[in-house]
PDB file of C-alpha atoms in Angstrom:
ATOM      1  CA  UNK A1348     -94.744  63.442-149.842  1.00 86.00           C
ATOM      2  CA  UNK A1349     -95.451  60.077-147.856  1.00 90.00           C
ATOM      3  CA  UNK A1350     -97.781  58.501-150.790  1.00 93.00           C
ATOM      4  CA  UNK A1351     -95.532  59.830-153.679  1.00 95.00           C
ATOM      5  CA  UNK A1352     -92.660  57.908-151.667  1.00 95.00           C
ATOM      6  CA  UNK A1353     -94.035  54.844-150.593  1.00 94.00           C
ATOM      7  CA  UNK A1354     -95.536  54.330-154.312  1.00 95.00           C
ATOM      8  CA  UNK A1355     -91.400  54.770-155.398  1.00 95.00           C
ATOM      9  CA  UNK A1356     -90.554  52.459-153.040  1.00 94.00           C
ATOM     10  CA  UNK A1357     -92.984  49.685-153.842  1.00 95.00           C
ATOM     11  CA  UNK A1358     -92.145  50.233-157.450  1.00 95.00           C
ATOM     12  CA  UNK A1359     -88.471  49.835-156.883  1.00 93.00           C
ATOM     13  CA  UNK A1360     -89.376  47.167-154.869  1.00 92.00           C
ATOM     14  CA  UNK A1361     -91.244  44.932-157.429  1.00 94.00           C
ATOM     15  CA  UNK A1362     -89.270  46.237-160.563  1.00 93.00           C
ATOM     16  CA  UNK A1363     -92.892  48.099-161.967  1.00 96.00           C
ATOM     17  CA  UNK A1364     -92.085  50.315-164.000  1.00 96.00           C
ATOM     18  CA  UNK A1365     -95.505  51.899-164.891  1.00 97.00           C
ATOM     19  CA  UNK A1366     -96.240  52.447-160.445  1.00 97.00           C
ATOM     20  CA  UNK A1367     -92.930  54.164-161.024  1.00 97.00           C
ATOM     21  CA  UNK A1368     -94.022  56.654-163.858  1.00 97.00           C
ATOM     22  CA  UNK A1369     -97.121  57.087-161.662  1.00 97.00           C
ATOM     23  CA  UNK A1370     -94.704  59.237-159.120  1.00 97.00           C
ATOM     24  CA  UNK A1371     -93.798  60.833-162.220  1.00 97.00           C
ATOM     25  CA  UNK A1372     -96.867  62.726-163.517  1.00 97.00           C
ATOM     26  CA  UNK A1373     -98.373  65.937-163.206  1.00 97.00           C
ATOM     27  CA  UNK A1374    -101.692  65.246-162.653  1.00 95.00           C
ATOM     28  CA  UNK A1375    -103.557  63.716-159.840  1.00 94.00           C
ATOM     29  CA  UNK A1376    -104.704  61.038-160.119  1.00 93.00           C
ATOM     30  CA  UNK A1377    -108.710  60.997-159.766  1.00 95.00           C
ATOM     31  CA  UNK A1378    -108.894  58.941-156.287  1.00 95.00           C
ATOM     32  CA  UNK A1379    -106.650  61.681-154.472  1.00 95.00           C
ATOM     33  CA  UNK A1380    -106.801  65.183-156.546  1.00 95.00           C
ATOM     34  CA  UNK A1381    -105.236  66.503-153.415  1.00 95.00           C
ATOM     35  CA  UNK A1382    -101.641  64.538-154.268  1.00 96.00           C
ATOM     36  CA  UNK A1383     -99.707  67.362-156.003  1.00 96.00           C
ATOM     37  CA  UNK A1384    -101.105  70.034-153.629  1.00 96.00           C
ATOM     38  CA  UNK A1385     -99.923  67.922-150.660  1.00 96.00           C
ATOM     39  CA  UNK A1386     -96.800  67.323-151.937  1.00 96.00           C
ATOM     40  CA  UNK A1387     -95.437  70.324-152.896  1.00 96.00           C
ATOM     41  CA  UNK A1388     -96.645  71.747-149.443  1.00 96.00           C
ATOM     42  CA  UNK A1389     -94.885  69.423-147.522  1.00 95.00           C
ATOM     43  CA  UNK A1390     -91.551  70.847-148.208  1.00 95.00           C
ATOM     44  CA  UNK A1391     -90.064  74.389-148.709  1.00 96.00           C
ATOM     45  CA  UNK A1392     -87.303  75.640-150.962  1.00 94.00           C
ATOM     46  CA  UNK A1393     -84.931  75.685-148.568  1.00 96.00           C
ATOM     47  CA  UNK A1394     -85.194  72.082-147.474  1.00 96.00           C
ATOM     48  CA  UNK A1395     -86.255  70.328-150.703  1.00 97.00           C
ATOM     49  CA  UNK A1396     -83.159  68.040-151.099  1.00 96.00           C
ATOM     50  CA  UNK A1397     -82.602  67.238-147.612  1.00 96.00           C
ATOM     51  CA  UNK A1398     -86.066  66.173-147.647  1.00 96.00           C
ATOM     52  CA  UNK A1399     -86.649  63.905-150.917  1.00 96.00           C
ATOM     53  CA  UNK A1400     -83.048  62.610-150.114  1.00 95.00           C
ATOM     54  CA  UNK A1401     -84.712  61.289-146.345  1.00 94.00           C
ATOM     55  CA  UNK A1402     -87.282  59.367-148.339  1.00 93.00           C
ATOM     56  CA  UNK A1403     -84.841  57.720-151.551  1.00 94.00           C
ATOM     57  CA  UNK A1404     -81.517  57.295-149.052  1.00 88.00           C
ATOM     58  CA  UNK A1405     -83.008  54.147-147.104  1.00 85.00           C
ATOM     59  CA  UNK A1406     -81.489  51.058-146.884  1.00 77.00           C
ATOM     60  CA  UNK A1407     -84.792  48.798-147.951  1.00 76.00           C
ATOM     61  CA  UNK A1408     -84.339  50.793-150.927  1.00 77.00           C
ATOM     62  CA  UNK A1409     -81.253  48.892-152.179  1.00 84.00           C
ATOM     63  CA  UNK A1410     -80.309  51.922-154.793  1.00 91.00           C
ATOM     64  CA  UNK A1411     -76.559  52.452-155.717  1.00 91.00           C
ATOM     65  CA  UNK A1412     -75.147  56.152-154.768  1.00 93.00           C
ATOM     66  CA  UNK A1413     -75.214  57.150-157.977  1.00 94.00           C
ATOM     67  CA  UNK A1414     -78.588  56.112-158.972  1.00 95.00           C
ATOM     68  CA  UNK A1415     -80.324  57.597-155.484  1.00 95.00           C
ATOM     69  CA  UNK A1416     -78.333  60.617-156.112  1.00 96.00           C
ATOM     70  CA  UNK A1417     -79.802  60.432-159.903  1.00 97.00           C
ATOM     71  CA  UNK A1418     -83.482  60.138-157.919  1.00 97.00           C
ATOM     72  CA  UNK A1419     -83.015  62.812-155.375  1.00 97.00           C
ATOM     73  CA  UNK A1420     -82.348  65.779-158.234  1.00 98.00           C
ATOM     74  CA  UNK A1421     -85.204  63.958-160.395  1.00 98.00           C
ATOM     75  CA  UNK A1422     -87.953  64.518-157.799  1.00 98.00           C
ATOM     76  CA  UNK A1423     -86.513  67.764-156.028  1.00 98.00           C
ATOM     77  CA  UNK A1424     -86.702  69.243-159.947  1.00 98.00           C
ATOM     78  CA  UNK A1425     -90.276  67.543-159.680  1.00 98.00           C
ATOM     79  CA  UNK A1426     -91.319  69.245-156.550  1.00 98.00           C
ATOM     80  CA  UNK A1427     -89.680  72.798-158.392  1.00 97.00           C
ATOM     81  CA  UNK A1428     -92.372  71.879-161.505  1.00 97.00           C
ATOM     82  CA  UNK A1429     -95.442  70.795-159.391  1.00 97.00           C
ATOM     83  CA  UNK A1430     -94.912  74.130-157.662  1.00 96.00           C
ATOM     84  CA  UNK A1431     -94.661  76.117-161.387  1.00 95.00           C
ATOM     85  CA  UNK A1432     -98.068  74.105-162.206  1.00 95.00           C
ATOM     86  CA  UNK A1433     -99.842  74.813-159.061  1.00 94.00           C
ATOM     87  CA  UNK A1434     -98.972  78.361-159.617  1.00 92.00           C
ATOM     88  CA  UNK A1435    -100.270  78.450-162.862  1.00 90.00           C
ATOM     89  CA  UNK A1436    -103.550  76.955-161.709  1.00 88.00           C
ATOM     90  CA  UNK A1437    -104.239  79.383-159.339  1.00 84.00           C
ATOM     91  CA  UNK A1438    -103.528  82.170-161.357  1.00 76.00           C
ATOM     92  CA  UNK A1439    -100.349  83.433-159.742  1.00 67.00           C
ATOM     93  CA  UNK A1440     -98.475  83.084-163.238  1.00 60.00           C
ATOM     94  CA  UNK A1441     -99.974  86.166-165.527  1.00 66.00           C
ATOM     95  CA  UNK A1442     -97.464  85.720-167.542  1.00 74.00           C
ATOM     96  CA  UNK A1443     -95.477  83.331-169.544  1.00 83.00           C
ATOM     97  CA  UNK A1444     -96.916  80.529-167.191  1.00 89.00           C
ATOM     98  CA  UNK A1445     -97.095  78.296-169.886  1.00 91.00           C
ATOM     99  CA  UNK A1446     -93.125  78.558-170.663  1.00 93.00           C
ATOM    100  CA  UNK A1447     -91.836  78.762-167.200  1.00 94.00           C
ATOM    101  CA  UNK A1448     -94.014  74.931-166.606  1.00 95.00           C
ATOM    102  CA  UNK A1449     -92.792  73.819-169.958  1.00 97.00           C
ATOM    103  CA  UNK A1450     -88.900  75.109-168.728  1.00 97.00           C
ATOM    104  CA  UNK A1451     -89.388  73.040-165.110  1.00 97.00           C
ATOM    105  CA  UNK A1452     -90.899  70.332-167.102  1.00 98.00           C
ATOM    106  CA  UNK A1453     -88.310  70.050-169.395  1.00 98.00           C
ATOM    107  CA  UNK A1454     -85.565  69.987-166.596  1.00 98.00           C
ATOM    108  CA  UNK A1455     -87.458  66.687-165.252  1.00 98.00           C
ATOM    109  CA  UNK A1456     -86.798  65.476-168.606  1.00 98.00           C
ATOM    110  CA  UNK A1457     -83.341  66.193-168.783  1.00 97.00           C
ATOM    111  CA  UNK A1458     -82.166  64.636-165.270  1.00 97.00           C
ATOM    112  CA  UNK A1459     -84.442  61.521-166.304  1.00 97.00           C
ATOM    113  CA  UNK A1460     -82.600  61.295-169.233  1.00 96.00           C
ATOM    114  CA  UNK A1461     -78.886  62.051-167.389  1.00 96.00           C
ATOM    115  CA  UNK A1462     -80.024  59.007-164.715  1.00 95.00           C
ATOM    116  CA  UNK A1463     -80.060  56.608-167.629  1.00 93.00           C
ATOM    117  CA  UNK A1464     -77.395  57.630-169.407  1.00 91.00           C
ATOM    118  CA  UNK A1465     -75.075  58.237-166.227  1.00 91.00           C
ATOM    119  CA  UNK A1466     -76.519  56.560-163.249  1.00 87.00           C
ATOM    120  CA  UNK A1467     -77.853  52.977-165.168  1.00 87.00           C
ATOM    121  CA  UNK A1468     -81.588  53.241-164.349  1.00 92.00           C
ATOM    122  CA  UNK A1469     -82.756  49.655-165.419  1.00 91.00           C
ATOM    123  CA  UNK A1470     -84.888  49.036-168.346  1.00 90.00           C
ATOM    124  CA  UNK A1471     -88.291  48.244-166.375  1.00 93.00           C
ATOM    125  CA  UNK A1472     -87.675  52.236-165.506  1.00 94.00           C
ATOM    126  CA  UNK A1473     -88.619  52.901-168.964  1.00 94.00           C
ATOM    127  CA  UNK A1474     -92.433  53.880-168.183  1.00 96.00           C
ATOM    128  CA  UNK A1475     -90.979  57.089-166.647  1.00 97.00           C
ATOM    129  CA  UNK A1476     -89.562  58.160-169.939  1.00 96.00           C
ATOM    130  CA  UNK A1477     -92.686  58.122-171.868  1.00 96.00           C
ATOM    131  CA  UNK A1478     -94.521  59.940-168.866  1.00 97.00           C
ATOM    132  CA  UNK A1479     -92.237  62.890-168.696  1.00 97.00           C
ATOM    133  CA  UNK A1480     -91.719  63.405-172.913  1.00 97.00           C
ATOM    134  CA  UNK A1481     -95.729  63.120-173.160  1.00 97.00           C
ATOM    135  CA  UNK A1482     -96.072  66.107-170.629  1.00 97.00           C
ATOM    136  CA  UNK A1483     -92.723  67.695-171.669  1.00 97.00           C
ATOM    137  CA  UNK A1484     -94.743  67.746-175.309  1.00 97.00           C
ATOM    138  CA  UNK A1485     -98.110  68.890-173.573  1.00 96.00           C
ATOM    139  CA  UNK A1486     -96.330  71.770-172.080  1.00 96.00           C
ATOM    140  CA  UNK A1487     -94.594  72.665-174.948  1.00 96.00           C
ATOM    141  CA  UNK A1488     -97.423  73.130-177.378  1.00 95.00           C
ATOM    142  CA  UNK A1489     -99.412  75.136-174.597  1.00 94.00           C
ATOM    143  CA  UNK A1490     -95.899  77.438-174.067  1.00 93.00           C
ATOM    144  CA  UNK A1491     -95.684  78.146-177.967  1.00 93.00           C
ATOM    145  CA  UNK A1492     -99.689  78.990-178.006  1.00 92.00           C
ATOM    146  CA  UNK A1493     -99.050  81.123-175.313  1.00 88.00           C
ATOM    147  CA  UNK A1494     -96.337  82.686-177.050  1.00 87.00           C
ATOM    148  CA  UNK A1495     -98.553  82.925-180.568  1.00 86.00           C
ATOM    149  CA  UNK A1496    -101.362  85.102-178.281  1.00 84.00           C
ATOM    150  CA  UNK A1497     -98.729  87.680-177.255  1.00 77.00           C
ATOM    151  CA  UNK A1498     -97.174  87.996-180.761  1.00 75.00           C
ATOM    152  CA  UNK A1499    -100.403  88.381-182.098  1.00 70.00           C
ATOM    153  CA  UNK A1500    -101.206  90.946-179.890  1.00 66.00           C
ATOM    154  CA  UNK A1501     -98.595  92.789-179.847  1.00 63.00           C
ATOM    155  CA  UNK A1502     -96.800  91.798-176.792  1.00 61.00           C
ATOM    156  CA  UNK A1503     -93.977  90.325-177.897  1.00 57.00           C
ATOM    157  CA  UNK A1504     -92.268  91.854-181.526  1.00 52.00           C
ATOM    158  CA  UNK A1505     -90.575  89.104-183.474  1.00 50.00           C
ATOM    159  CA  UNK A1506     -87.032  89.799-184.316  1.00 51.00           C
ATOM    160  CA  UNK A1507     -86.485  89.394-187.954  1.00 47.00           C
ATOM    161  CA  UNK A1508     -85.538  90.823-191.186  1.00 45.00           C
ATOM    162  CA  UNK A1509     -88.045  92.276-193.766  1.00 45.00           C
ATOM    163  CA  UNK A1510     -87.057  89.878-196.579  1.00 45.00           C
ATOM    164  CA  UNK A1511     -87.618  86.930-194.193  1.00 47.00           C
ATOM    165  CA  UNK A1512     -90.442  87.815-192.168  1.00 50.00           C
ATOM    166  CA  UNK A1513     -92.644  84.549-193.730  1.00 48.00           C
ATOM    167  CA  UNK A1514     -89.850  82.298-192.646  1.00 47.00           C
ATOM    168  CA  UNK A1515     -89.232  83.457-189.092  1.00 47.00           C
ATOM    169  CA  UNK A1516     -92.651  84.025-188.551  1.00 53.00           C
ATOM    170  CA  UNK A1517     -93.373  80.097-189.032  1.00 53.00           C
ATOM    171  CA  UNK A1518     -90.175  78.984-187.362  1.00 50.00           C
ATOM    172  CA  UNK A1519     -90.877  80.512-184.174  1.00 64.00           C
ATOM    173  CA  UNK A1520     -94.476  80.001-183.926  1.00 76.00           C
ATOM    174  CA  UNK A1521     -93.162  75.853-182.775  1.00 88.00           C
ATOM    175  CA  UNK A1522     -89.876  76.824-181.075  1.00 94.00           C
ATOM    176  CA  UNK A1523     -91.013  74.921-177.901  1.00 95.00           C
ATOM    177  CA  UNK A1524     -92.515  72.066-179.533  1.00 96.00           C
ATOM    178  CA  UNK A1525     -88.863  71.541-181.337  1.00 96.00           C
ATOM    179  CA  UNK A1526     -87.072  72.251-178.826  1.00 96.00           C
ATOM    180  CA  UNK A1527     -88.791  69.407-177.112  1.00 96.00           C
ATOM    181  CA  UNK A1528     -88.784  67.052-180.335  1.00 96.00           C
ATOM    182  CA  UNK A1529     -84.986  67.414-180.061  1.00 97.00           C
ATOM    183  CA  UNK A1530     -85.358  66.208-175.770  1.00 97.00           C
ATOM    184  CA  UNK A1531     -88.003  63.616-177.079  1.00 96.00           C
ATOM    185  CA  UNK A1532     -85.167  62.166-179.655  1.00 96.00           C
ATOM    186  CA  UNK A1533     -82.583  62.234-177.032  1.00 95.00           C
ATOM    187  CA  UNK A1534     -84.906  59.724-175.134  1.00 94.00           C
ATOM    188  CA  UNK A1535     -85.176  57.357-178.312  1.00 93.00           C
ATOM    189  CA  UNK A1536     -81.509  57.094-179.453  1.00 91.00           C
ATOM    190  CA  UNK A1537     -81.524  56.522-175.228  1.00 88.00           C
ATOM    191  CA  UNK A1538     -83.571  54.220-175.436  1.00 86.00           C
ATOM    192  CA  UNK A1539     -82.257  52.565-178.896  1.00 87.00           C
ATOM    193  CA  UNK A1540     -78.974  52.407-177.596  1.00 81.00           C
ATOM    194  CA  UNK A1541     -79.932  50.544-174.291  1.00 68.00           C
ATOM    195  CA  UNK A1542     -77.757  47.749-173.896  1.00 60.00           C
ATOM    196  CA  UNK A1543     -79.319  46.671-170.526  1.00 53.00           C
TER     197      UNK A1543
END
Protein backbone atom coordinates (compact mmCIF):
# COMPACT_ATOMS: atom_id res chain seq x y z
CA UNK A 1 0.00 0.00 0.00
CA UNK A 2 3.17 2.23 0.86
CA UNK A 3 4.20 2.78 -3.03
CA UNK A 4 0.51 3.19 -4.24
CA UNK A 5 0.42 6.01 -1.40
CA UNK A 6 3.47 7.77 -1.60
CA UNK A 7 2.99 7.95 -5.61
CA UNK A 8 -0.71 9.83 -4.49
CA UNK A 9 1.00 11.90 -2.39
CA UNK A 10 3.74 13.13 -4.68
CA UNK A 11 1.11 13.59 -7.30
CA UNK A 12 -1.03 15.72 -5.10
CA UNK A 13 1.94 17.25 -4.20
CA UNK A 14 3.15 18.55 -7.65
CA UNK A 15 -0.44 18.87 -9.20
CA UNK A 16 0.52 15.63 -11.88
CA UNK A 17 -2.17 14.44 -12.91
CA UNK A 18 -0.96 11.47 -15.09
CA UNK A 19 1.45 10.03 -11.53
CA UNK A 20 -2.06 10.33 -10.17
CA UNK A 21 -3.92 8.05 -12.77
CA UNK A 22 -0.86 5.80 -12.30
CA UNK A 23 -2.43 4.86 -8.62
CA UNK A 24 -5.39 4.39 -10.61
CA UNK A 25 -4.79 1.39 -12.93
CA UNK A 26 -5.19 -2.15 -12.90
CA UNK A 27 -2.20 -3.32 -14.13
CA UNK A 28 1.27 -3.36 -12.84
CA UNK A 29 3.30 -1.63 -14.04
CA UNK A 30 6.35 -3.68 -15.67
CA UNK A 31 9.21 -2.50 -13.07
CA UNK A 32 7.12 -3.93 -10.01
CA UNK A 33 4.44 -6.70 -11.34
CA UNK A 34 4.19 -7.46 -7.69
CA UNK A 35 2.20 -3.84 -6.98
CA UNK A 36 -1.45 -5.02 -7.12
CA UNK A 37 -0.64 -8.32 -5.34
CA UNK A 38 1.03 -6.33 -2.53
CA UNK A 39 -1.52 -4.06 -2.21
CA UNK A 40 -4.47 -5.79 -1.93
CA UNK A 41 -2.64 -8.08 0.68
CA UNK A 42 -1.79 -5.47 2.84
CA UNK A 43 -5.22 -4.89 4.07
CA UNK A 44 -8.31 -7.08 4.89
CA UNK A 45 -12.01 -6.43 4.47
CA UNK A 46 -12.55 -5.58 7.69
CA UNK A 47 -10.01 -2.81 7.96
CA UNK A 48 -9.94 -1.41 4.40
CA UNK A 49 -11.19 2.16 5.21
CA UNK A 50 -9.48 2.65 8.36
CA UNK A 51 -6.49 1.80 6.50
CA UNK A 52 -6.53 3.87 3.05
CA UNK A 53 -8.05 6.70 5.29
CA UNK A 54 -4.36 6.46 7.54
CA UNK A 55 -2.53 7.06 4.29
CA UNK A 56 -5.00 10.14 2.44
CA UNK A 57 -5.94 11.85 6.14
CA UNK A 58 -2.33 13.50 6.63
CA UNK A 59 -1.75 16.87 7.08
CA UNK A 60 1.22 17.25 4.23
CA UNK A 61 -1.56 16.19 2.18
CA UNK A 62 -3.41 19.55 2.30
CA UNK A 63 -6.88 17.81 0.96
CA UNK A 64 -10.27 19.40 2.06
CA UNK A 65 -12.68 16.84 4.12
CA UNK A 66 -14.70 16.40 1.47
CA UNK A 67 -12.26 15.70 -1.18
CA UNK A 68 -10.07 13.08 1.22
CA UNK A 69 -13.32 11.61 2.09
CA UNK A 70 -14.03 11.53 -1.92
CA UNK A 71 -10.29 9.64 -2.03
CA UNK A 72 -10.74 7.26 0.80
CA UNK A 73 -14.10 5.47 -0.90
CA UNK A 74 -12.20 5.85 -4.42
CA UNK A 75 -9.26 3.63 -3.42
CA UNK A 76 -11.06 1.36 -0.71
CA UNK A 77 -13.58 0.54 -3.96
CA UNK A 78 -10.05 0.13 -5.71
CA UNK A 79 -8.64 -2.27 -3.26
CA UNK A 80 -12.50 -4.21 -3.52
CA UNK A 81 -11.63 -4.37 -7.64
CA UNK A 82 -7.87 -5.30 -7.46
CA UNK A 83 -9.09 -8.10 -5.21
CA UNK A 84 -12.08 -9.16 -8.00
CA UNK A 85 -9.04 -9.07 -10.66
CA UNK A 86 -6.60 -11.00 -8.70
CA UNK A 87 -9.28 -13.50 -8.22
CA UNK A 88 -9.99 -13.79 -11.63
CA UNK A 89 -6.33 -14.35 -12.45
CA UNK A 90 -5.91 -17.09 -10.37
CA UNK A 91 -8.81 -18.82 -11.35
CA UNK A 92 -10.92 -18.49 -8.23
CA UNK A 93 -13.79 -16.77 -10.39
CA UNK A 94 -15.39 -19.84 -12.62
CA UNK A 95 -17.93 -17.91 -13.22
CA UNK A 96 -19.12 -14.59 -14.34
CA UNK A 97 -15.53 -13.26 -13.43
CA UNK A 98 -15.59 -11.09 -16.18
CA UNK A 99 -18.93 -9.19 -14.89
CA UNK A 100 -18.27 -9.17 -11.25
CA UNK A 101 -14.49 -7.11 -12.37
CA UNK A 102 -16.43 -5.09 -14.84
CA UNK A 103 -19.26 -4.37 -11.71
CA UNK A 104 -16.10 -3.35 -9.13
CA UNK A 105 -14.63 -1.55 -11.99
CA UNK A 106 -17.45 0.32 -12.76
CA UNK A 107 -18.01 1.39 -9.03
CA UNK A 108 -14.34 3.05 -9.28
CA UNK A 109 -15.83 4.87 -12.04
CA UNK A 110 -18.74 6.05 -10.41
CA UNK A 111 -17.08 7.49 -7.05
CA UNK A 112 -14.39 9.12 -9.51
CA UNK A 113 -17.02 10.65 -11.18
CA UNK A 114 -19.15 11.65 -7.69
CA UNK A 115 -15.50 13.29 -6.39
CA UNK A 116 -15.68 15.71 -9.28
CA UNK A 117 -18.96 16.44 -9.37
CA UNK A 118 -19.37 16.67 -5.42
CA UNK A 119 -16.05 16.95 -3.80
CA UNK A 120 -14.22 19.58 -6.64
CA UNK A 121 -11.29 17.34 -7.70
CA UNK A 122 -9.17 19.94 -9.73
CA UNK A 123 -8.77 19.78 -13.37
CA UNK A 124 -4.98 18.45 -13.44
CA UNK A 125 -7.01 15.26 -11.79
CA UNK A 126 -8.36 14.68 -15.13
CA UNK A 127 -5.76 11.80 -16.15
CA UNK A 128 -7.66 9.61 -13.63
CA UNK A 129 -10.82 9.87 -15.63
CA UNK A 130 -9.52 8.57 -18.81
CA UNK A 131 -7.66 5.68 -16.83
CA UNK A 132 -10.70 4.31 -15.13
CA UNK A 133 -13.38 4.71 -18.44
CA UNK A 134 -10.50 2.95 -20.64
CA UNK A 135 -10.53 -0.11 -18.17
CA UNK A 136 -14.22 0.39 -17.21
CA UNK A 137 -14.58 -0.19 -21.32
CA UNK A 138 -11.92 -3.11 -21.27
CA UNK A 139 -13.91 -4.86 -18.69
CA UNK A 140 -17.00 -4.34 -20.19
CA UNK A 141 -16.40 -5.85 -23.58
CA UNK A 142 -14.64 -8.94 -21.84
CA UNK A 143 -18.05 -9.18 -19.34
CA UNK A 144 -20.46 -9.14 -22.49
CA UNK A 145 -18.05 -11.89 -24.33
CA UNK A 146 -18.27 -13.75 -21.38
CA UNK A 147 -21.84 -13.46 -21.33
CA UNK A 148 -22.10 -14.31 -25.40
CA UNK A 149 -20.08 -17.90 -24.46
CA UNK A 150 -22.76 -18.89 -21.91
CA UNK A 151 -25.73 -17.89 -24.13
CA UNK A 152 -24.28 -19.68 -26.79
CA UNK A 153 -23.92 -22.57 -24.89
CA UNK A 154 -26.69 -22.81 -23.31
CA UNK A 155 -25.98 -21.47 -19.96
CA UNK A 156 -27.79 -18.64 -19.77
CA UNK A 157 -31.55 -18.57 -21.84
CA UNK A 158 -32.32 -15.11 -23.12
CA UNK A 159 -35.60 -13.78 -22.03
CA UNK A 160 -37.56 -12.66 -24.97
CA UNK A 161 -40.53 -12.95 -27.08
CA UNK A 162 -40.74 -15.11 -30.30
CA UNK A 163 -41.60 -12.19 -32.61
CA UNK A 164 -38.55 -10.29 -31.27
CA UNK A 165 -36.00 -12.76 -30.75
CA UNK A 166 -33.54 -10.89 -33.65
CA UNK A 167 -33.87 -7.70 -31.71
CA UNK A 168 -33.16 -8.86 -28.17
CA UNK A 169 -30.75 -11.15 -29.27
CA UNK A 170 -28.48 -8.12 -30.63
CA UNK A 171 -29.39 -5.77 -27.81
CA UNK A 172 -28.10 -7.86 -25.17
CA UNK A 173 -25.16 -9.29 -26.77
CA UNK A 174 -23.44 -5.26 -25.77
CA UNK A 175 -25.45 -4.64 -22.57
CA UNK A 176 -22.13 -4.03 -20.67
CA UNK A 177 -20.41 -2.15 -23.23
CA UNK A 178 -23.63 0.40 -23.10
CA UNK A 179 -24.04 0.37 -19.96
CA UNK A 180 -20.54 1.68 -19.74
CA UNK A 181 -20.93 4.12 -22.88
CA UNK A 182 -23.68 5.71 -20.75
CA UNK A 183 -20.72 5.96 -17.41
CA UNK A 184 -18.16 6.99 -20.21
CA UNK A 185 -20.71 10.02 -21.28
CA UNK A 186 -21.31 10.92 -17.76
CA UNK A 187 -17.46 11.61 -17.62
CA UNK A 188 -17.62 13.92 -20.85
CA UNK A 189 -20.66 16.17 -20.11
CA UNK A 190 -18.30 16.07 -16.56
CA UNK A 191 -15.78 17.01 -18.07
CA UNK A 192 -17.57 19.56 -20.67
CA UNK A 193 -19.19 21.19 -17.99
CA UNK A 194 -15.96 21.83 -15.88
CA UNK A 195 -15.90 25.26 -14.91
CA UNK A 196 -12.60 24.92 -12.92
Amino acid sequence: MDTIFQTFHQAQYQGSGPDLATTLTPIAPPHDPTLLRRFHKSSNVFSIHKDIESYIRIPQCHLSKAESTAWIDIYVAYWKAIGEILRAETGHHRDDWAIKVYEAWKEVTNLLIRGYSHAGFGAWTMPCLYTVSKYLRVFAIKADEEQAVKVGSGEVKMESDALGDDIMAGFEKNERLEDAARVINRIFTLCISDRY
